[in-house]
Coordinates of C-alpha atoms and ligand atoms in Angstrom, one line a residue:
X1 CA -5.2 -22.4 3.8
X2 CA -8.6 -24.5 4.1
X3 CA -11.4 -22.5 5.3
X4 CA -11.0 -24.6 8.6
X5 CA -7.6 -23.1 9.1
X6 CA -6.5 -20.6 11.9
X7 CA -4.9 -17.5 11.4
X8 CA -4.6 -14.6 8.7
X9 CA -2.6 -14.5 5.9
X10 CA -1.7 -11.3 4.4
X11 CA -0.5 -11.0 0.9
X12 CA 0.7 -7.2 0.1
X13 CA -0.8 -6.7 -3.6
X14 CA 0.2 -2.9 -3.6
X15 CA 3.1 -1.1 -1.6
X16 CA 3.0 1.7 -3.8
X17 CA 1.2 5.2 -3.7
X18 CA -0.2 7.1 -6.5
X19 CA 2.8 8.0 -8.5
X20 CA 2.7 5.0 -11.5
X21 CA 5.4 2.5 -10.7
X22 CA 5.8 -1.1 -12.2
X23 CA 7.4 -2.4 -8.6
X24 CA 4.8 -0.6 -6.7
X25 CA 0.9 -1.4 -7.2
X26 CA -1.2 1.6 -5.6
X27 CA -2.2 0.6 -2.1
X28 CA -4.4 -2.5 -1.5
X29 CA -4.1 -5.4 0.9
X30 CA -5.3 -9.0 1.0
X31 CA -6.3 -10.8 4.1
X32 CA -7.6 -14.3 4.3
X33 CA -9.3 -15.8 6.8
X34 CA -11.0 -19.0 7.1
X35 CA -13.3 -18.9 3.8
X36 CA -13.3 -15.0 4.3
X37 CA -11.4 -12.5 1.6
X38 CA -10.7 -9.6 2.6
X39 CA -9.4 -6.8 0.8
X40 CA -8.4 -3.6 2.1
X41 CA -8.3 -0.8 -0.7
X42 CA -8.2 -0.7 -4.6
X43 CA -6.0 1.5 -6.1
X44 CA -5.3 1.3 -9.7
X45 CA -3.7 -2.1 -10.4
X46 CA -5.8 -4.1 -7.6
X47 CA -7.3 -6.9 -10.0
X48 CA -4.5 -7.9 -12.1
X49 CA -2.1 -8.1 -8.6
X50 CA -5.6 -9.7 -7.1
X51 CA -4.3 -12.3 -10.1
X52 CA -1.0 -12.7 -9.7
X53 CA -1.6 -13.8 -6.1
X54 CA -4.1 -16.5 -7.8
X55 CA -7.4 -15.0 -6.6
X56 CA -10.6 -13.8 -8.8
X57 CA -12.5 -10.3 -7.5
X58 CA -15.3 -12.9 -7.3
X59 CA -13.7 -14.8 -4.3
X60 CA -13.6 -11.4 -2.3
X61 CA -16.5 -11.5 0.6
X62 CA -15.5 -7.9 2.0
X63 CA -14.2 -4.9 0.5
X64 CA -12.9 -2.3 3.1
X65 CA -12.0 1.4 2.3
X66 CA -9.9 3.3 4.8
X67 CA -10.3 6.5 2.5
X68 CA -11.6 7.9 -0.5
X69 CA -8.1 9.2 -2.1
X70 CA -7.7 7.7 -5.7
X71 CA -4.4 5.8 -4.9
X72 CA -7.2 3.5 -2.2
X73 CA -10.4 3.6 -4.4
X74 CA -10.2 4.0 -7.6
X75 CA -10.6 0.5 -8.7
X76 CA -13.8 0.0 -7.2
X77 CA -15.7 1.2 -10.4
X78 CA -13.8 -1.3 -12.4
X79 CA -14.2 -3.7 -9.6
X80 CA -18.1 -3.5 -9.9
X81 CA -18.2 -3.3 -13.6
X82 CA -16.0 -6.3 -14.3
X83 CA -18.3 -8.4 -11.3
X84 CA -21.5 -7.6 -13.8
X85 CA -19.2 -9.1 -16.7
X86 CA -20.8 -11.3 -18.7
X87 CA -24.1 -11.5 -16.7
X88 CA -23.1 -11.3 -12.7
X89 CA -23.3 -14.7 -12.2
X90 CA -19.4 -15.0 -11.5
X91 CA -20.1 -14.0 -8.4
X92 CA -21.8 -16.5 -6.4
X93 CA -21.1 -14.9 -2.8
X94 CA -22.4 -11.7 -1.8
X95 CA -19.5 -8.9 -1.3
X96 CA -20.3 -6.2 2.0
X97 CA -18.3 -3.3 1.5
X98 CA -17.4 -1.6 4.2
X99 CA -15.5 2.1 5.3
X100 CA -16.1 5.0 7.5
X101 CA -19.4 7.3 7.2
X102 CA -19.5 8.4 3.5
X103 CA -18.8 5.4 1.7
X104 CA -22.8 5.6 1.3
X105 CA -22.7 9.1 -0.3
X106 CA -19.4 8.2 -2.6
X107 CA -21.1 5.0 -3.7
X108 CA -23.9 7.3 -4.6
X109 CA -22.1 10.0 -6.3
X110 CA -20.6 7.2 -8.3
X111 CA -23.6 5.9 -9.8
X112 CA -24.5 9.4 -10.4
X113 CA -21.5 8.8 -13.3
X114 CA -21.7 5.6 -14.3
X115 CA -25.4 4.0 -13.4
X116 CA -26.4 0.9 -13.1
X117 CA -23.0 0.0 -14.9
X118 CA -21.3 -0.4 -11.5
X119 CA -24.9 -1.7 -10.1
X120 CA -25.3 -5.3 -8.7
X121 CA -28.4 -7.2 -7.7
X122 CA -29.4 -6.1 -4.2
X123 CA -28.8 -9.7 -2.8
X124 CA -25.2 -9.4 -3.9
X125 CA -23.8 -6.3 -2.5
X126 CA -24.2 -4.4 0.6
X127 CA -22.8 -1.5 2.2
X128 CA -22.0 -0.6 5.7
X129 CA -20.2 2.1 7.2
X130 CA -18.0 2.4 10.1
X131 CA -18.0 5.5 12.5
X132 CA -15.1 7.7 11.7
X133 CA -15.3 9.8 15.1
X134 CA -15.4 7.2 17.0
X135 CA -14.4 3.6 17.8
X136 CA -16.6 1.1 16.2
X137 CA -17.0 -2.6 16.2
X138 CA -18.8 -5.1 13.6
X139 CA -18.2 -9.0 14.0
X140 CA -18.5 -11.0 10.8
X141 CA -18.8 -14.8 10.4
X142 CA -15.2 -15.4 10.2
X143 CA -13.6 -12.4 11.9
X144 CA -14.3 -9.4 14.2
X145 CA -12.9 -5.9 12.9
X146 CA -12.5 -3.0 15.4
X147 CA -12.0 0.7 13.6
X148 CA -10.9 3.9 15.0
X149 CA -10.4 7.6 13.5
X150 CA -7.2 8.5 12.3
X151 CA -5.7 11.8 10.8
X152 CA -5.4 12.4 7.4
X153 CA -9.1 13.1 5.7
X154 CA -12.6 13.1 7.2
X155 CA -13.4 9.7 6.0
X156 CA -9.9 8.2 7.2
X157 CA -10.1 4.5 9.5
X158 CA -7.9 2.4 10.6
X159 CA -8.9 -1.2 11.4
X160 CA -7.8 -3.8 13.5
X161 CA -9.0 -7.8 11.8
X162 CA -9.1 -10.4 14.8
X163 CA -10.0 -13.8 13.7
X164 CA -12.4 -16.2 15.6
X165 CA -9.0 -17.8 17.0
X166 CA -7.7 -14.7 18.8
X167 CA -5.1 -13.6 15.8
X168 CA -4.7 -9.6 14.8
X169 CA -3.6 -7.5 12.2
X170 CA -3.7 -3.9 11.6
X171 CA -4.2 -2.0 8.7
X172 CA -3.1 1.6 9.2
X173 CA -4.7 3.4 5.5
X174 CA -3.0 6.5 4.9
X175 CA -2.2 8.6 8.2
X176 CA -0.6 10.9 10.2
X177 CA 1.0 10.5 13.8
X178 CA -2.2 9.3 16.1
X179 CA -2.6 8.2 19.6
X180 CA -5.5 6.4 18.1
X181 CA -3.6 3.8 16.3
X182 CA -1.8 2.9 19.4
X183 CA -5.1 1.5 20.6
X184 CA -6.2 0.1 17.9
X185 CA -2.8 -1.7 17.8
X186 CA -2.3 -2.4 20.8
X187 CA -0.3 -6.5 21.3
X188 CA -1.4 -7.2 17.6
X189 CA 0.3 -10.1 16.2
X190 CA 0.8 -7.5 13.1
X191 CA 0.7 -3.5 12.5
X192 CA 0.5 -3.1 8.4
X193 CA 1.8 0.9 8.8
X194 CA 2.0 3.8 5.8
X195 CA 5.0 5.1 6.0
X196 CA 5.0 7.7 2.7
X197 CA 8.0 9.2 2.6
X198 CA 12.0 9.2 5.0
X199 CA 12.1 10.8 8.4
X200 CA 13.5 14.1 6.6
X201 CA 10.9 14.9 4.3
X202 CA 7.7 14.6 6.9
X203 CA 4.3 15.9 5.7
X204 CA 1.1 16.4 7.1
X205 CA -1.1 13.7 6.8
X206 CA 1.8 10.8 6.6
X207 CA 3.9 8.8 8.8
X208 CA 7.8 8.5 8.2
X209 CA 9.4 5.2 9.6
X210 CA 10.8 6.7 12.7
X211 CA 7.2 7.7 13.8
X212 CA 5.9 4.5 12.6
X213 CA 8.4 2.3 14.8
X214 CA 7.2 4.3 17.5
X215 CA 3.8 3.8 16.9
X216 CA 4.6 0.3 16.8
X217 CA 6.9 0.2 19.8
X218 CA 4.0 2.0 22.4
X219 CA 1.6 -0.4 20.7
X220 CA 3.4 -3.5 21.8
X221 CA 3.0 -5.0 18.5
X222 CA 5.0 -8.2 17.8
X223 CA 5.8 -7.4 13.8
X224 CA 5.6 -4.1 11.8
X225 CA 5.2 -3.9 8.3
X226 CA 5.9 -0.4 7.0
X227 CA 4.1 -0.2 3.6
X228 CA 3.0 3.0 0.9
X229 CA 6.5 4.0 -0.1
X230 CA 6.5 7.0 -2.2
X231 CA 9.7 6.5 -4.8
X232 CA 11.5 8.9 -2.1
X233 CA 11.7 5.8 0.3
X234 CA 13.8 4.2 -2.3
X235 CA 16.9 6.3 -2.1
X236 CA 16.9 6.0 2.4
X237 CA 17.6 3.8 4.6
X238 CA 14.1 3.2 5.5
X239 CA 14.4 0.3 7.8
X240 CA 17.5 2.1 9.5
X241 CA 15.4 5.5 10.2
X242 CA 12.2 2.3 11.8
X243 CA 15.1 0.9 13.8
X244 CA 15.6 4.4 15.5
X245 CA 12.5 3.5 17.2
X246 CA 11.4 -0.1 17.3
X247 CA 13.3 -2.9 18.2
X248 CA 11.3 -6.0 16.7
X249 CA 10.7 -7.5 13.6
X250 CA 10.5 -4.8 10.7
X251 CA 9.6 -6.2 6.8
X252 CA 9.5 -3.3 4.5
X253 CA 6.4 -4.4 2.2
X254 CA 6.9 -5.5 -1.4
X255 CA 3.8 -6.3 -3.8
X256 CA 2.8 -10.0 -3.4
X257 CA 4.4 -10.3 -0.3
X258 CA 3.0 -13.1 1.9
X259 CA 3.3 -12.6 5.8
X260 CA 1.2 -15.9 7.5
X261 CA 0.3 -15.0 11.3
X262 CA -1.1 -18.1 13.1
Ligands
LIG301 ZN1 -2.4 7.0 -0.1
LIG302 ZN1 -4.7 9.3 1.3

């Protein structure tokens, strides 16, 4: 796609949660968009899937966290480190990082451990935060992302990417069964969903694909990708339990997956 391009495309780097798995990567997702990267959470494995899908951590403009949890974040310390390898000049664009109040204080408390190790030159990083009580809105040069609360831990956004030319995905993060994400969602050309674990083993904080599809379906979203399959998803019919509740187009995520909207 050449930065003049319409549209997003979406390539799944992780499907996975964070129980180790060499089919699953833990959870991140690439969106690009005109000369825009985007990546949406860095668990472990990010950068060498980041690879297989022939892109460099120093081509990603925006790095957005919908949590904190391990399996979303962890490879941002590596992330930082490795952009400072051999002297930071890899990285000729600067990279905004972006999630929900906190992301301020965990960038903090990080460089409490590791210093200037995971420091970069002022005019290459900054960090913005997202209200995570309330709907928010921040347009970029490429795109426009709307955010909105949703239930799983105190940091936890969804967010909805629109590009300049009207097209919309949504990235769910890690949740639980919210009204909010029915707004946030609402006609997108794509909903990328969590959908941990089968209809019959529900826990709080998580979506099964049943809920999901109906998430989807009151959304009025025109394809649902139902990703963060713990290995119990492997052994269910997951897309049958989805069907239950949704009637259009269901892909059940694999890592390095591309999905082109536009
Ligand atoms: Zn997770
Ligand atoms: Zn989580």
């Amino acid at each position: 796609m050449s930065p003049d391009q319409s549209g997003i495309k979406v390539t799944i780097l992780g499907s996975g949660t964070c129980v180790p798995s060499l089919k699953r990567s833990s959870c991140s997702v690439l969106m690009q968009i005109g000369a825009s990267r985007l990546l949406f959470d860095s668990g472990p494995g990010t950068m060498r899937r980041l690879l297989e899908a022939k892109t460099t951590i120093f081509d990603i403009t925006h790095l957005f966290y919908s949590h904190f949890h391990p399996d979303h974040s962890a490879e941002f310390v590596p992330f930082l480190f490795a952009t400072k390898y051999p002297d930071g000049s890899l990285r000729k664009i600067p990279l905004t990082v972006a999630g929900g109040r906190g992301l301020l204080y965990f960038y903090e408390r990080l460089k409490s451990v590791y210093g200037q190790w995971i420091e970069l030159a002022p005019d290459l990083m900054e960090i913005i935060e997202f209200d995570n009580k309330n709907a928010d809105t921040i347009t970029f040069e490429d795109f426009t992302v709307n955010t909105a609360p949703v239930q799983h831990i105190k940091e936890s956004i969804a967010f909805r990417v629109i590009s300049s030319d009207g097209f919309t995905a949504v990235y769910t993060g890690d949740t639980d069964y919210t009204e909010t994400i029915i707004d946030l969602a609402k006609d997108a050309d794509l909903l990328i969903c969590e959908c941990a674990l089968p209809d019959k083993l529900k826990v709080e904080g998580h979506l099964t694909p049943s809920l999901a599809g109906d998430l989807a379906t009151k959304a009025g979203v025109r394809k649902l990708v139902l990703t963060h399959f713990y290995p119990q998803c492997e052994e269910e019919d997951i897309e049958a339990e989805c069907r239950q509740t949704y009637s259009g187009p269901i892909v059940l995520a694999e890592d390095l997956m591309e999905i082109e909207i536009g």
